[in-house]
């Protein structure tokens, strides 16, 4: 199985980095979870950096993001998702979607050097955008295959995932409201379902003198992680609802 995971991952990396990227950003998030809910989230990392890349082309599009979580003594975890879509209709609204998710964590609650349970996903996506691309929306219905992990509870099993992704630019591009919502099956949690949504609000500084009419500019804003059965708190397992905001900075380039 590891051989096929490696081939799948290599194919997606090649598809991602072969062409020149058209849109990407680097985000810095200061997480307020340990401040607002210290009884549960005292050991949550304070800082996360996120790199995002999106590349449309004649065949479809490629998207990836990489999260790095930082503790006082360095990087405590890494997680990434990479996906590729292939258009299946002439209007490009429907696409075949393939994806790979995985990472590595040093969290005490997942045990040191324990990998996130790796998973491959495949299914159908419906994509929409306004004529000026200032409003976008996507829905994905996916089959999800978990691979056997390093811990006894990380057994291979099949599930599903529903994903919605949105983006809205307004106030002449000064403001952006974007984010995603995932709902997926996981037999290891209460209720067998995990919900994760991360809406973001950004104030774009592209009209300030140093950045005006430039393709590279900063944004300041926030992200709110809304999750159920996802976060491992200091007390208990990942069986609670959490609403965790961040203070954020983003560089678009």
Short mmCIF file of C-alpha atoms in Angstrom, two decimals:
data_model
loop_
_atom_site.label_atom_id
_atom_site.label_comp_id
_atom_site.label_asym_id
_atom_site.label_seq_id
_atom_site.Cartn_x
_atom_site.Cartn_y
_atom_site.Cartn_z
CA UNK A 1 0.00 0.00 0.00
CA UNK A 2 2.85 2.43 0.76
CA UNK A 3 4.12 1.99 -2.80
CA UNK A 4 0.81 3.15 -4.28
CA UNK A 5 0.57 6.04 -1.81
CA UNK A 6 4.02 7.21 -2.94
CA UNK A 7 3.11 6.99 -6.64
CA UNK A 8 -0.16 8.87 -6.06
CA UNK A 9 1.61 11.60 -4.09
CA UNK A 10 4.39 11.96 -6.66
CA UNK A 11 1.86 12.36 -9.48
CA UNK A 12 0.05 15.15 -7.66
CA UNK A 13 3.28 16.96 -6.75
CA UNK A 14 4.39 16.81 -10.39
CA UNK A 15 1.06 18.20 -11.59
CA UNK A 16 1.28 20.99 -9.02
CA UNK A 17 4.80 22.30 -9.52
CA UNK A 18 5.33 21.70 -13.24
CA UNK A 19 3.45 24.84 -14.38
CA UNK A 20 4.08 28.32 -13.03
CA UNK A 21 1.69 29.09 -10.18
CA UNK A 22 -0.85 31.87 -10.71
CA UNK A 23 -2.14 32.46 -7.18
CA UNK A 24 -0.58 31.75 -3.85
CA UNK A 25 -0.29 33.24 -0.37
CA UNK A 26 1.55 32.80 2.91
CA UNK A 27 -0.43 33.19 6.15
CA UNK A 28 0.63 33.72 9.77
CA UNK A 29 -1.95 32.93 12.47
CA UNK A 30 -1.65 33.69 16.19
CA UNK A 31 -4.01 31.19 17.81
CA UNK A 32 -6.13 32.45 20.75
CA UNK A 33 -7.34 29.02 21.86
CA UNK A 34 -4.84 28.63 24.71
CA UNK A 35 -5.78 32.12 25.98
CA UNK A 36 -9.56 31.86 25.72
CA UNK A 37 -9.93 28.23 26.89
CA UNK A 38 -6.79 27.38 28.90
CA UNK A 39 -8.55 24.54 30.75
CA UNK A 40 -8.80 22.62 27.48
CA UNK A 41 -6.34 24.21 25.05
CA UNK A 42 -3.32 25.18 27.17
CA UNK A 43 -1.04 22.99 25.05
CA UNK A 44 -2.40 24.15 21.69
CA UNK A 45 0.31 25.72 19.46
CA UNK A 46 0.41 29.51 19.50
CA UNK A 47 1.47 30.09 15.90
CA UNK A 48 0.58 28.43 12.60
CA UNK A 49 1.90 29.30 9.16
CA UNK A 50 -0.04 28.28 6.07
CA UNK A 51 1.10 28.24 2.47
CA UNK A 52 -1.65 28.00 -0.14
CA UNK A 53 -1.36 27.55 -3.91
CA UNK A 54 -4.10 27.48 -6.55
CA UNK A 55 -3.37 26.91 -10.25
CA UNK A 56 -6.14 26.70 -12.88
CA UNK A 57 -5.35 25.39 -16.34
CA UNK A 58 -7.04 24.07 -19.49
CA UNK A 59 -7.66 20.67 -17.89
CA UNK A 60 -8.94 21.82 -14.50
CA UNK A 61 -7.09 23.07 -11.43
CA UNK A 62 -4.57 22.14 -8.74
CA UNK A 63 -4.75 23.26 -5.11
CA UNK A 64 -2.59 22.60 -2.09
CA UNK A 65 -1.96 23.97 1.36
CA UNK A 66 0.66 23.19 4.01
CA UNK A 67 0.19 24.02 7.72
CA UNK A 68 3.12 24.19 10.16
CA UNK A 69 2.33 24.48 13.89
CA UNK A 70 4.90 26.07 16.21
CA UNK A 71 5.56 25.63 19.92
CA UNK A 72 8.15 27.52 21.96
CA UNK A 73 10.77 24.89 21.12
CA UNK A 74 10.09 24.74 17.38
CA UNK A 75 7.78 23.08 14.88
CA UNK A 76 5.33 20.73 16.59
CA UNK A 77 3.34 19.49 13.64
CA UNK A 78 2.81 19.62 9.91
CA UNK A 79 -0.26 18.88 7.83
CA UNK A 80 -0.94 19.18 4.12
CA UNK A 81 -3.57 18.55 1.50
CA UNK A 82 -3.01 18.44 -2.26
CA UNK A 83 -5.81 18.03 -4.78
CA UNK A 84 -6.30 17.95 -8.52
CA UNK A 85 -9.52 18.48 -10.49
CA UNK A 86 -10.21 17.49 -14.10
CA UNK A 87 -13.10 19.17 -15.89
CA UNK A 88 -15.77 16.73 -17.11
CA UNK A 89 -18.20 19.25 -18.68
CA UNK A 90 -17.61 21.96 -21.27
CA UNK A 91 -18.76 24.73 -18.94
CA UNK A 92 -16.18 23.51 -16.38
CA UNK A 93 -18.76 23.42 -13.59
CA UNK A 94 -18.40 19.69 -12.93
CA UNK A 95 -15.01 18.13 -12.31
CA UNK A 96 -13.47 14.86 -11.16
CA UNK A 97 -11.62 15.47 -7.89
CA UNK A 98 -8.67 13.51 -6.41
CA UNK A 99 -6.90 14.44 -3.16
CA UNK A 100 -4.32 13.30 -0.64
CA UNK A 101 -4.28 14.38 3.05
CA UNK A 102 -1.65 13.70 5.68
CA UNK A 103 0.85 15.03 8.17
CA UNK A 104 2.97 14.52 11.26
CA UNK A 105 2.39 15.66 14.85
CA UNK A 106 4.38 15.86 18.08
CA UNK A 107 1.24 16.45 20.15
CA UNK A 108 1.32 14.70 23.54
CA UNK A 109 -2.27 13.61 23.01
CA UNK A 110 -1.44 11.84 19.76
CA UNK A 111 1.87 10.51 21.13
CA UNK A 112 5.24 11.76 19.92
CA UNK A 113 6.04 11.48 16.22
CA UNK A 114 2.61 10.06 15.40
CA UNK A 115 1.41 10.65 11.86
CA UNK A 116 -2.03 11.99 11.12
CA UNK A 117 -3.97 9.13 9.61
CA UNK A 118 -3.20 9.45 5.92
CA UNK A 119 -6.11 9.41 3.48
CA UNK A 120 -6.82 9.52 -0.25
CA UNK A 121 -10.06 10.97 -1.59
CA UNK A 122 -11.84 10.85 -4.93
CA UNK A 123 -15.20 12.05 -6.17
CA UNK A 124 -17.10 14.78 -7.97
CA UNK A 125 -16.96 18.57 -7.57
CA UNK A 126 -19.38 21.29 -8.66
CA UNK A 127 -17.74 24.69 -9.12
CA UNK A 128 -19.34 28.11 -9.65
CA UNK A 129 -18.06 31.64 -10.02
CA UNK A 130 -19.50 35.02 -10.93
CA UNK A 131 -18.56 36.62 -14.25
CA UNK A 132 -15.89 38.77 -12.56
CA UNK A 133 -14.64 35.91 -10.30
CA UNK A 134 -15.37 38.02 -7.20
CA UNK A 135 -17.72 35.33 -5.89
CA UNK A 136 -16.87 31.63 -5.95
CA UNK A 137 -18.43 28.49 -4.52
CA UNK A 138 -17.59 24.79 -4.72
CA UNK A 139 -19.16 21.59 -3.40
CA UNK A 140 -17.32 18.27 -3.33
CA UNK A 141 -18.77 14.81 -2.62
CA UNK A 142 -15.87 12.44 -1.99
CA UNK A 143 -15.08 8.83 -1.17
CA UNK A 144 -12.38 8.78 1.53
CA UNK A 145 -9.96 5.89 2.09
CA UNK A 146 -7.94 5.95 5.29
CA UNK A 147 -4.62 4.07 5.28
CA UNK A 148 -3.33 2.01 8.20
CA UNK A 149 -1.34 4.18 10.61
CA UNK A 150 1.33 3.64 13.24
CA UNK A 151 -1.04 3.45 16.23
CA UNK A 152 -3.35 0.49 16.99
CA UNK A 153 -6.47 2.62 16.53
CA UNK A 154 -5.30 3.85 13.11
CA UNK A 155 -6.78 1.02 11.08
CA UNK A 156 -7.54 1.23 7.35
CA UNK A 157 -11.19 1.94 6.62
CA UNK A 158 -13.41 3.66 4.08
CA UNK A 159 -15.60 6.69 4.59
CA UNK A 160 -16.88 9.82 2.90
CA UNK A 161 -16.37 13.57 3.00
CA UNK A 162 -18.55 16.52 2.00
CA UNK A 163 -16.72 19.81 1.39
CA UNK A 164 -17.92 23.33 0.64
CA UNK A 165 -15.49 26.12 -0.28
CA UNK A 166 -16.44 29.77 -0.78
CA UNK A 167 -14.87 33.12 -1.57
CA UNK A 168 -16.36 36.61 -1.66
CA UNK A 169 -14.55 39.86 -2.46
CA UNK A 170 -16.41 43.09 -1.74
CA UNK A 171 -15.90 46.79 -0.99
CA UNK A 172 -13.96 47.15 -4.26
CA UNK A 173 -11.67 44.30 -3.32
CA UNK A 174 -10.70 45.74 0.06
CA UNK A 175 -12.43 42.91 1.94
CA UNK A 176 -12.50 39.15 1.46
CA UNK A 177 -14.71 36.58 3.18
CA UNK A 178 -13.59 33.04 2.41
CA UNK A 179 -13.33 29.60 3.94
CA UNK A 180 -14.41 25.97 3.85
CA UNK A 181 -16.58 23.48 5.69
CA UNK A 182 -15.76 19.74 5.86
CA UNK A 183 -17.97 16.97 7.20
CA UNK A 184 -16.46 13.49 7.16
CA UNK A 185 -16.93 9.99 8.54
CA UNK A 186 -14.48 8.74 11.16
CA UNK A 187 -15.35 5.58 13.07
CA UNK A 188 -12.98 6.53 15.92
CA UNK A 189 -15.02 9.50 17.27
CA UNK A 190 -18.35 9.87 19.02
CA UNK A 191 -21.17 9.93 16.51
CA UNK A 192 -18.78 8.78 13.72
CA UNK A 193 -18.72 12.28 12.16
CA UNK A 194 -16.22 15.16 12.32
CA UNK A 195 -17.13 18.73 11.42
CA UNK A 196 -14.49 21.35 10.65
CA UNK A 197 -15.04 24.84 9.25
CA UNK A 198 -12.57 27.73 9.03
CA UNK A 199 -14.18 30.97 7.81
CA UNK A 200 -11.71 33.82 7.24
CA UNK A 201 -12.14 37.58 6.98
CA UNK A 202 -9.38 39.69 5.40
CA UNK A 203 -8.86 43.42 4.96
CA UNK A 204 -6.67 43.76 1.88
CA UNK A 205 -4.08 46.54 1.86
CA UNK A 206 -3.58 46.53 -1.89
CA UNK A 207 -4.81 50.12 -2.30
CA UNK A 208 -2.16 51.59 -0.02
CA UNK A 209 0.54 53.56 -1.84
CA UNK A 210 3.36 50.96 -1.62
CA UNK A 211 1.13 48.17 -2.98
CA UNK A 212 -1.25 49.98 -5.35
CA UNK A 213 -1.46 48.32 -8.76
CA UNK A 214 0.92 45.59 -7.57
CA UNK A 215 0.14 41.87 -7.77
CA UNK A 216 1.78 41.31 -4.37
CA UNK A 217 0.22 42.85 -1.25
CA UNK A 218 -0.54 42.09 2.44
CA UNK A 219 -3.83 41.45 4.21
CA UNK A 220 -4.77 41.49 7.89
CA UNK A 221 -7.68 39.62 9.39
CA UNK A 222 -8.83 36.59 11.32
CA UNK A 223 -9.73 32.94 10.98
CA UNK A 224 -12.23 31.16 13.22
CA UNK A 225 -11.86 27.40 13.56
CA UNK A 226 -15.26 25.85 14.27
CA UNK A 227 -15.04 22.13 14.93
CA UNK A 228 -16.79 19.21 16.53
CA UNK A 229 -14.98 15.93 17.33
CA UNK A 230 -11.78 17.30 15.78
CA UNK A 231 -9.57 19.00 18.41
CA UNK A 232 -7.66 16.91 20.97
CA UNK A 233 -7.93 19.02 24.18
CA UNK A 234 -5.82 18.75 27.33
CA UNK A 235 -8.78 16.99 28.99
CA UNK A 236 -10.33 14.01 27.23
CA UNK A 237 -10.52 13.03 23.58
CA UNK A 238 -11.60 14.81 20.40
CA UNK A 239 -15.28 14.76 21.32
CA UNK A 240 -16.12 18.42 21.91
CA UNK A 241 -17.27 21.51 20.05
CA UNK A 242 -14.71 24.34 19.87
CA UNK A 243 -14.77 27.85 18.39
CA UNK A 244 -11.19 29.15 18.18
CA UNK A 245 -10.27 32.52 16.59
CA UNK A 246 -6.88 33.71 15.38
CA UNK A 247 -5.21 37.03 14.65
CA UNK A 248 -3.83 36.73 11.15
CA UNK A 249 -1.53 38.29 8.56
CA UNK A 250 -1.35 37.20 4.93
CA UNK A 251 0.95 38.01 2.04
CA UNK A 252 -0.57 37.52 -1.40
CA UNK A 253 1.85 37.02 -4.29
#
